[in-house]
Short mmCIF file of C-alpha atoms in Angstrom, two decimals:
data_model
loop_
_atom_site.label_atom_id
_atom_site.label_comp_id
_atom_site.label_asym_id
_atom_site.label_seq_id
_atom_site.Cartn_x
_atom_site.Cartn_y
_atom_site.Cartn_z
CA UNK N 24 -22.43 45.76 18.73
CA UNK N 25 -19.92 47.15 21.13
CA UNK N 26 -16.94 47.69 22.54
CA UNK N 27 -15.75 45.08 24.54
CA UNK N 28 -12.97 44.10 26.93
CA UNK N 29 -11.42 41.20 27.96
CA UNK N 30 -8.18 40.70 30.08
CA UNK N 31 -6.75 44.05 28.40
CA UNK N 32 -7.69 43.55 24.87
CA UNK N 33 -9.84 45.69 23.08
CA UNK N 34 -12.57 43.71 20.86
CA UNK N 35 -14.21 45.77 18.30
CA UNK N 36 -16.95 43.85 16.36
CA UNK N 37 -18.21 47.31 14.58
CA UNK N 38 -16.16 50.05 13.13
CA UNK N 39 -19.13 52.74 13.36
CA UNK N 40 -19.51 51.43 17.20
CA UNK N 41 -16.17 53.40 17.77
CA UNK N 42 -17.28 56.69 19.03
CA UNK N 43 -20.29 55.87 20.98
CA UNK N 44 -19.53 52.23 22.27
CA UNK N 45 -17.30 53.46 25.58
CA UNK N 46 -17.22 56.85 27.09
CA UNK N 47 -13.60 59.23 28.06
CA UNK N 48 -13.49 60.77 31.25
CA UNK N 49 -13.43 64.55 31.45
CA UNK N 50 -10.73 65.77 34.06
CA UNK N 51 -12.05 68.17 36.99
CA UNK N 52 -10.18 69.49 40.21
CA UNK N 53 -8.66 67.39 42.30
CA UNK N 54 -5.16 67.95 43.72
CA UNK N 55 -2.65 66.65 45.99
CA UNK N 56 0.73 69.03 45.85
CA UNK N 57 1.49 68.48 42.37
CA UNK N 58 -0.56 65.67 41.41
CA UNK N 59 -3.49 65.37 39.66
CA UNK N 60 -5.94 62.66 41.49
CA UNK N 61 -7.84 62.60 38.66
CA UNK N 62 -5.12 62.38 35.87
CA UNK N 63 -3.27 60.06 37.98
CA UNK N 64 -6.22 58.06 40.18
CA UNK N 65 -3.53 55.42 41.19
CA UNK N 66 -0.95 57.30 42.12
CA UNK N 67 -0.07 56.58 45.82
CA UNK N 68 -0.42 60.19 46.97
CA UNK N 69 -3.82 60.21 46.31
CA UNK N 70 -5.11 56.69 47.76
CA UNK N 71 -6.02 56.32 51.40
CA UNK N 72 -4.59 52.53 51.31
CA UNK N 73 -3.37 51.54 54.74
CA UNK N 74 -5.02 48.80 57.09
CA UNK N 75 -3.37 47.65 59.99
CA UNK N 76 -2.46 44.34 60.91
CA UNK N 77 -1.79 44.35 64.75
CA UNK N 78 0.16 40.99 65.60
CA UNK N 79 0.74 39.62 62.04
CA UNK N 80 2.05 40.17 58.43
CA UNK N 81 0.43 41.59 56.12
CA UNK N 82 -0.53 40.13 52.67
CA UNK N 83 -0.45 42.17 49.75
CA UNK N 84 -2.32 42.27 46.86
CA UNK N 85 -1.88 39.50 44.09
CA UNK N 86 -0.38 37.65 46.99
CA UNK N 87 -1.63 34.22 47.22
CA UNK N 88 -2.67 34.79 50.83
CA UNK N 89 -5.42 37.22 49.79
CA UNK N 90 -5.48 40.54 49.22
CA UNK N 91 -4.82 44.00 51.59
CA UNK N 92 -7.68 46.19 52.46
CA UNK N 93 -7.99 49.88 50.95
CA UNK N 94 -10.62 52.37 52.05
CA UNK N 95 -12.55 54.14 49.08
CA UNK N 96 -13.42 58.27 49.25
CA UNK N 97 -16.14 57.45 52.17
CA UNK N 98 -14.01 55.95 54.37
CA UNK N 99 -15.41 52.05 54.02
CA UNK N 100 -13.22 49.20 53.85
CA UNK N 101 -12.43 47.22 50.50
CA UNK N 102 -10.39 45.33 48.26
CA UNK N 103 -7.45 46.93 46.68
CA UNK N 104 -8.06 44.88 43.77
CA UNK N 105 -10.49 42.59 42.89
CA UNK N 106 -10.40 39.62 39.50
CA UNK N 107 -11.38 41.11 36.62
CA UNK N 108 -11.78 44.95 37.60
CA UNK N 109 -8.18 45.85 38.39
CA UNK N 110 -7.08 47.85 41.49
CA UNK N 111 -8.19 50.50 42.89
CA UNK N 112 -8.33 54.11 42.26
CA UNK N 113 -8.24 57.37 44.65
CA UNK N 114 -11.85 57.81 43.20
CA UNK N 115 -13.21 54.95 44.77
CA UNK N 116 -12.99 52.91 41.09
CA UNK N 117 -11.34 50.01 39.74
CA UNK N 118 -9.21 50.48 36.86
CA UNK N 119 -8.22 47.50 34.92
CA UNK N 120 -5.03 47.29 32.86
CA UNK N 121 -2.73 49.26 31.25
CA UNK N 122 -3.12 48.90 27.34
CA UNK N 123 -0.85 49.99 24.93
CA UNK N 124 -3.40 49.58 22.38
CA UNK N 125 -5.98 53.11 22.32
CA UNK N 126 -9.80 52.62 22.57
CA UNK N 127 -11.57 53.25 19.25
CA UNK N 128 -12.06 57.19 18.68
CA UNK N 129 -10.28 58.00 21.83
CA UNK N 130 -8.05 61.50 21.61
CA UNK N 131 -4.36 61.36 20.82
CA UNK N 132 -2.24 61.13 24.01
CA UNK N 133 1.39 62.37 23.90
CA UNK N 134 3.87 60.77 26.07
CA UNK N 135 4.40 57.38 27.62
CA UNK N 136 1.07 55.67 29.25
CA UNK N 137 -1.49 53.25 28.89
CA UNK N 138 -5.68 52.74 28.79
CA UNK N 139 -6.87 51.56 31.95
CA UNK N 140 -10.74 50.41 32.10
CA UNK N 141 -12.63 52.56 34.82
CA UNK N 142 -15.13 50.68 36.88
CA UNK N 143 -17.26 51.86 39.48
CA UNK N 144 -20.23 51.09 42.38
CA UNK N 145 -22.13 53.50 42.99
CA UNK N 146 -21.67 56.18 44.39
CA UNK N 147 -18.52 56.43 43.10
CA UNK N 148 -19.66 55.98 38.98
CA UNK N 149 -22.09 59.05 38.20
CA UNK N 150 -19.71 59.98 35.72
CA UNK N 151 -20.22 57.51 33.67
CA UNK N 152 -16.40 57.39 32.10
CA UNK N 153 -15.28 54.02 31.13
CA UNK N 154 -11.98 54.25 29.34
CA UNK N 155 -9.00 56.65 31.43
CA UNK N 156 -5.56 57.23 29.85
CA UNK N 157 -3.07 57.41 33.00
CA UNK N 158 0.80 58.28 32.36
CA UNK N 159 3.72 56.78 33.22
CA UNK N 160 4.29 59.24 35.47
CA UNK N 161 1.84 58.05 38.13
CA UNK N 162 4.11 54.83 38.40
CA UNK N 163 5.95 54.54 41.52
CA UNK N 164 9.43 52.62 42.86
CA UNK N 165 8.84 50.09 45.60
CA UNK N 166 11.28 51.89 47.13
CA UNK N 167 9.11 55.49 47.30
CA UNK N 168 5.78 52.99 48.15
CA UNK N 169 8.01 51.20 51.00
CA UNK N 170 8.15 55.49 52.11
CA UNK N 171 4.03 55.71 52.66
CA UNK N 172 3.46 52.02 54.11
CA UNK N 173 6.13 52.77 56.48
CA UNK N 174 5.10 56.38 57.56
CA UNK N 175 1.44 54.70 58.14
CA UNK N 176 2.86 52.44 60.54
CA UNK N 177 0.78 52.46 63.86
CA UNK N 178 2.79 51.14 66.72
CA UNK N 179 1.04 50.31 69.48
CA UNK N 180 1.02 52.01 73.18
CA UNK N 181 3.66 51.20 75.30
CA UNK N 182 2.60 50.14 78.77
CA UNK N 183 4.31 49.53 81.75
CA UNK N 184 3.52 47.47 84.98
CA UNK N 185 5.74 46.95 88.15
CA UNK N 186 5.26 44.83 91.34
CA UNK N 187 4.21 46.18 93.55
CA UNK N 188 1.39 47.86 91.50
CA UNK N 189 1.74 51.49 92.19
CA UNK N 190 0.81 53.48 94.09
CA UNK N 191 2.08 50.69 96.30
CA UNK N 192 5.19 51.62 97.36
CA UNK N 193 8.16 49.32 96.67
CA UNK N 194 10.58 48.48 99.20
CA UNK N 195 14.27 49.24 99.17
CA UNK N 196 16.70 46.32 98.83
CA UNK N 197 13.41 44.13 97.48
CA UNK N 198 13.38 43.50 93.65
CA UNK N 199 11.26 45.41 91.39
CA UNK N 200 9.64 43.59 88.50
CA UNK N 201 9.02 45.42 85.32
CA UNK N 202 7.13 44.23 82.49
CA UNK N 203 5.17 45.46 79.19
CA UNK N 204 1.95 44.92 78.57
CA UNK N 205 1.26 41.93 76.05
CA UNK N 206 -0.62 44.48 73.61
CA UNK N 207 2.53 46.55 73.70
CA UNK N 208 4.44 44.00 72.21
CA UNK N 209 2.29 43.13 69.08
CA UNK N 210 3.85 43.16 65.62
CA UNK N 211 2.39 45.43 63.47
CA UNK N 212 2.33 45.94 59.68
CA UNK N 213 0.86 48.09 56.80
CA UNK N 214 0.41 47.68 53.17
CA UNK N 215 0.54 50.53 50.31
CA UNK N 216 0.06 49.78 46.98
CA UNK N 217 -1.13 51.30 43.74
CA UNK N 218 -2.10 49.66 40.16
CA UNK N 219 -0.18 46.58 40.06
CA UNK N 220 2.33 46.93 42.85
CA UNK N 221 2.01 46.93 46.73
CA UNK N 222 4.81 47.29 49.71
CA UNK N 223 4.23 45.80 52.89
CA UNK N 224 6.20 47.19 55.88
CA UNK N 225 6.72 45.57 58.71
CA UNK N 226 7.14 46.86 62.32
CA UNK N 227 8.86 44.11 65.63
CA UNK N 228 9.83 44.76 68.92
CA UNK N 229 13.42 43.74 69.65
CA UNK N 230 14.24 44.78 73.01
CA UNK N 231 13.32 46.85 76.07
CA UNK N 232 15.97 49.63 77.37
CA UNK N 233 14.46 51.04 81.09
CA UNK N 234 16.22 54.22 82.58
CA UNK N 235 15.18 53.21 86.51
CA UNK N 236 15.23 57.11 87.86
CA UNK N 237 18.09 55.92 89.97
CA UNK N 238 20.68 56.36 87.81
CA UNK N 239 20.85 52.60 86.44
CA UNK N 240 20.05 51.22 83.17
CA UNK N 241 18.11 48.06 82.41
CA UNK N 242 18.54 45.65 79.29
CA UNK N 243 15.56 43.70 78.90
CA UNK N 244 15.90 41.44 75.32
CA UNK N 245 11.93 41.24 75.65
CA UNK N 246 8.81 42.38 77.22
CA UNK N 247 9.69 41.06 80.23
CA UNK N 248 7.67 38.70 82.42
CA UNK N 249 4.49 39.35 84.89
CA UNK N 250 5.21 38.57 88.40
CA UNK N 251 3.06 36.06 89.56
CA UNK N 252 2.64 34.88 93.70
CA UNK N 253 3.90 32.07 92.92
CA UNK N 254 7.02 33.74 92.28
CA UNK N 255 7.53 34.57 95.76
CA UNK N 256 7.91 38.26 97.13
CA UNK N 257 11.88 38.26 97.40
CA UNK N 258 12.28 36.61 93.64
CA UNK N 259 14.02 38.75 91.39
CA UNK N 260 12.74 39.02 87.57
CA UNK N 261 13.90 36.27 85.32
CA UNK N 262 13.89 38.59 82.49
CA UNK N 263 13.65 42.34 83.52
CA UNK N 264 13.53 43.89 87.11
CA UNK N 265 15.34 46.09 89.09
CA UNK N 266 16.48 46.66 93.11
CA UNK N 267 16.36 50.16 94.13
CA UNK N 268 18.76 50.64 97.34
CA UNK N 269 17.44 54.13 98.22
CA UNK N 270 14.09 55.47 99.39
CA UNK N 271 13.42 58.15 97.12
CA UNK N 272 10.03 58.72 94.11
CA UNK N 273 11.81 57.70 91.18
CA UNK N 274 10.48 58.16 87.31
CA UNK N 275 11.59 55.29 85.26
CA UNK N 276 11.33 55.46 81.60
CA UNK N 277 11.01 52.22 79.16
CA UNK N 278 11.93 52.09 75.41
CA UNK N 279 11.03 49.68 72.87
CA UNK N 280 13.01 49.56 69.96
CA UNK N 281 10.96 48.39 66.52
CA UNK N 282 12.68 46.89 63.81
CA UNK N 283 11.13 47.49 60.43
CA UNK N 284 11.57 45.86 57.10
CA UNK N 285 9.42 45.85 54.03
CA UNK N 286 8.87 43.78 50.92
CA UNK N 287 6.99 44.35 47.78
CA UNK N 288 7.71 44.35 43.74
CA UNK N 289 10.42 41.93 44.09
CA UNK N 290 12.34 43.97 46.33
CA UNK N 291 13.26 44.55 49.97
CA UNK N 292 15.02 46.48 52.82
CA UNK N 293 15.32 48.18 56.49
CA UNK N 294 14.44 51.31 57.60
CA UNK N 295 15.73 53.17 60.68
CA UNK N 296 14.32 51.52 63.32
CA UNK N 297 11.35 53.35 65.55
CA UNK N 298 11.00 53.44 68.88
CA UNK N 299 7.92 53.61 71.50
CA UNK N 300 8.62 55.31 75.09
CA UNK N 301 6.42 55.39 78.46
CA UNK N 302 7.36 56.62 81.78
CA UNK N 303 5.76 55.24 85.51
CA UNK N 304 6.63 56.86 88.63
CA UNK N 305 7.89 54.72 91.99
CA UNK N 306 7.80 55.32 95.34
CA UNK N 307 10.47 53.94 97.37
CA UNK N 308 10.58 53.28 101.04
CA UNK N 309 12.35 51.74 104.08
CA UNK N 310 10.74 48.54 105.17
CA UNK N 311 10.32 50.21 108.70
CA UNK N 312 8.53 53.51 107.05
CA UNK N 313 5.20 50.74 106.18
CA UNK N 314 5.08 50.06 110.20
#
């Protein structure tokens, strides 16, 4: 007989089973600042466990949507937890629980805590340890998890276009249209989570503020729109354009402002918002100067 577990309950059909039945792991090196990865394997400063969504919302884990992707120590993509084996660890494990309740023969532990059942694929299980006491300690706040999701945020590239393309040269008196890129305007999110908890933050555009070079400001409450021919040449921008009345090589610069918000472990809230910049240089003339 052996030891046995099943959803967080230890099973023991045979007392003298108690010391060789499961295995303890032995602690080696592994630090981050003042955490130990391998004390603490689910603490969040020790997990690489960020994927980003470009143009949707994330799900977190235990979500019914699905789960969020993690990366283990090599760098490959999985599951941050998976039915039946728990979440995952900064070792590349999964560790299933906590338990109040101590493994058979296991040493005393001092302190708040719980058992946690190790599982591993290989390569990440030469060890062999089954059983892992992890403190308290390595719990963290949504609030502190909200902190790493948002900090792994990847915004994407702000890019601008104008009609006339440059280097065409606009014309003075003769609208300007200004517009983002589509990919510039994607949503973007990213997940962080450790045993039994995960944050999602979330990053939108809300508007577009464009310094024209000129002197003038322009407000645009979105990406702005493409000009098209069938627009015409003299049709000003719906949405976000300018007129320059001077010939002159003028440096506009565009910022997008990001709103971000997170959710996770029943809780919620804002974060300053972020903002992506990009600069494209104009070349004014008189309408006589292209004869």
């Amino acid at each position: 007989m052996r030891l046995k577990r099943a959803t967080g309950i230890f099973l023991v059909f045979s007392a003298c089973m108690a010391v060789t039945g499961f295995a303890v792991e032995q602690a080696k090196a592994d630090v981050v600042g003042n955490v130990d990865c391998v004390q603490d394997p689910l603490n969040s400063q020790c997990k690489v466990v960020v994927v980003q969504l470009p143009g949707k919302t994330g799900t977190g884990p235990g979500d019914s949507g699905g789960s969020s992707e993690c990366r283990d120590p090599g760098g490959t993509i999985v599951p941050c937890s998976i039915p039946g084996r728990g979440w995952l660890g900064s070792d590349g494990c999964y560790y299933d629980g906590p338990s109040s309740q101590a493994p058979p023969g296991s040493p005393p532990q001092s302190g708040p805590g719980g058992w946690y059942f190790r599982s591993c694929s290989a390569p990440w299980g030469a060890n062999g340890a089954w059983w892992k006491w992890i403190p308290d300690a390595a719990r963290v706040t949504p609030e502190q998890l909200a902190q790493q999701a948002v900090s792994r945020l990847q915004l994407p590239t702000l890019r601008m276009h104008a009609n006339p393309t440059p280097p065409a040269r606009q014309l003075v008196f003769l609208p300007t249209w200004l517009w983002a890129d589509p990919v510039s305007w994607n949503a973007r999110s990213a997940t962080a989570a450790v045993s039994g908890l995960s944050v999602t933050a979330n990053a939108r555009p809300r508007g577009m503020r464009i310094s024209t070079g000129d002197g003038s400001t322009v407000n645009c409450g979105g990406p702005g729109d493409a000009w098209t021919s069938t627009a015409g040449a003299s049709a000003a921008s719906p949405t976000c354009g300018h007129t320059y009345t001077r010939a002159g090589a003028y440096t506009l610069t565009a910022t997008v402002t990001w709103e971000v918000s997170w959710t996770g472990g029943g809780s919620s809230g804002t974060v300053p918002s972020l903002t992506t910049t990009a600069s494209l240089t104009l070349l004014v003339v008189e309408s006589q100067a292209l004869n």
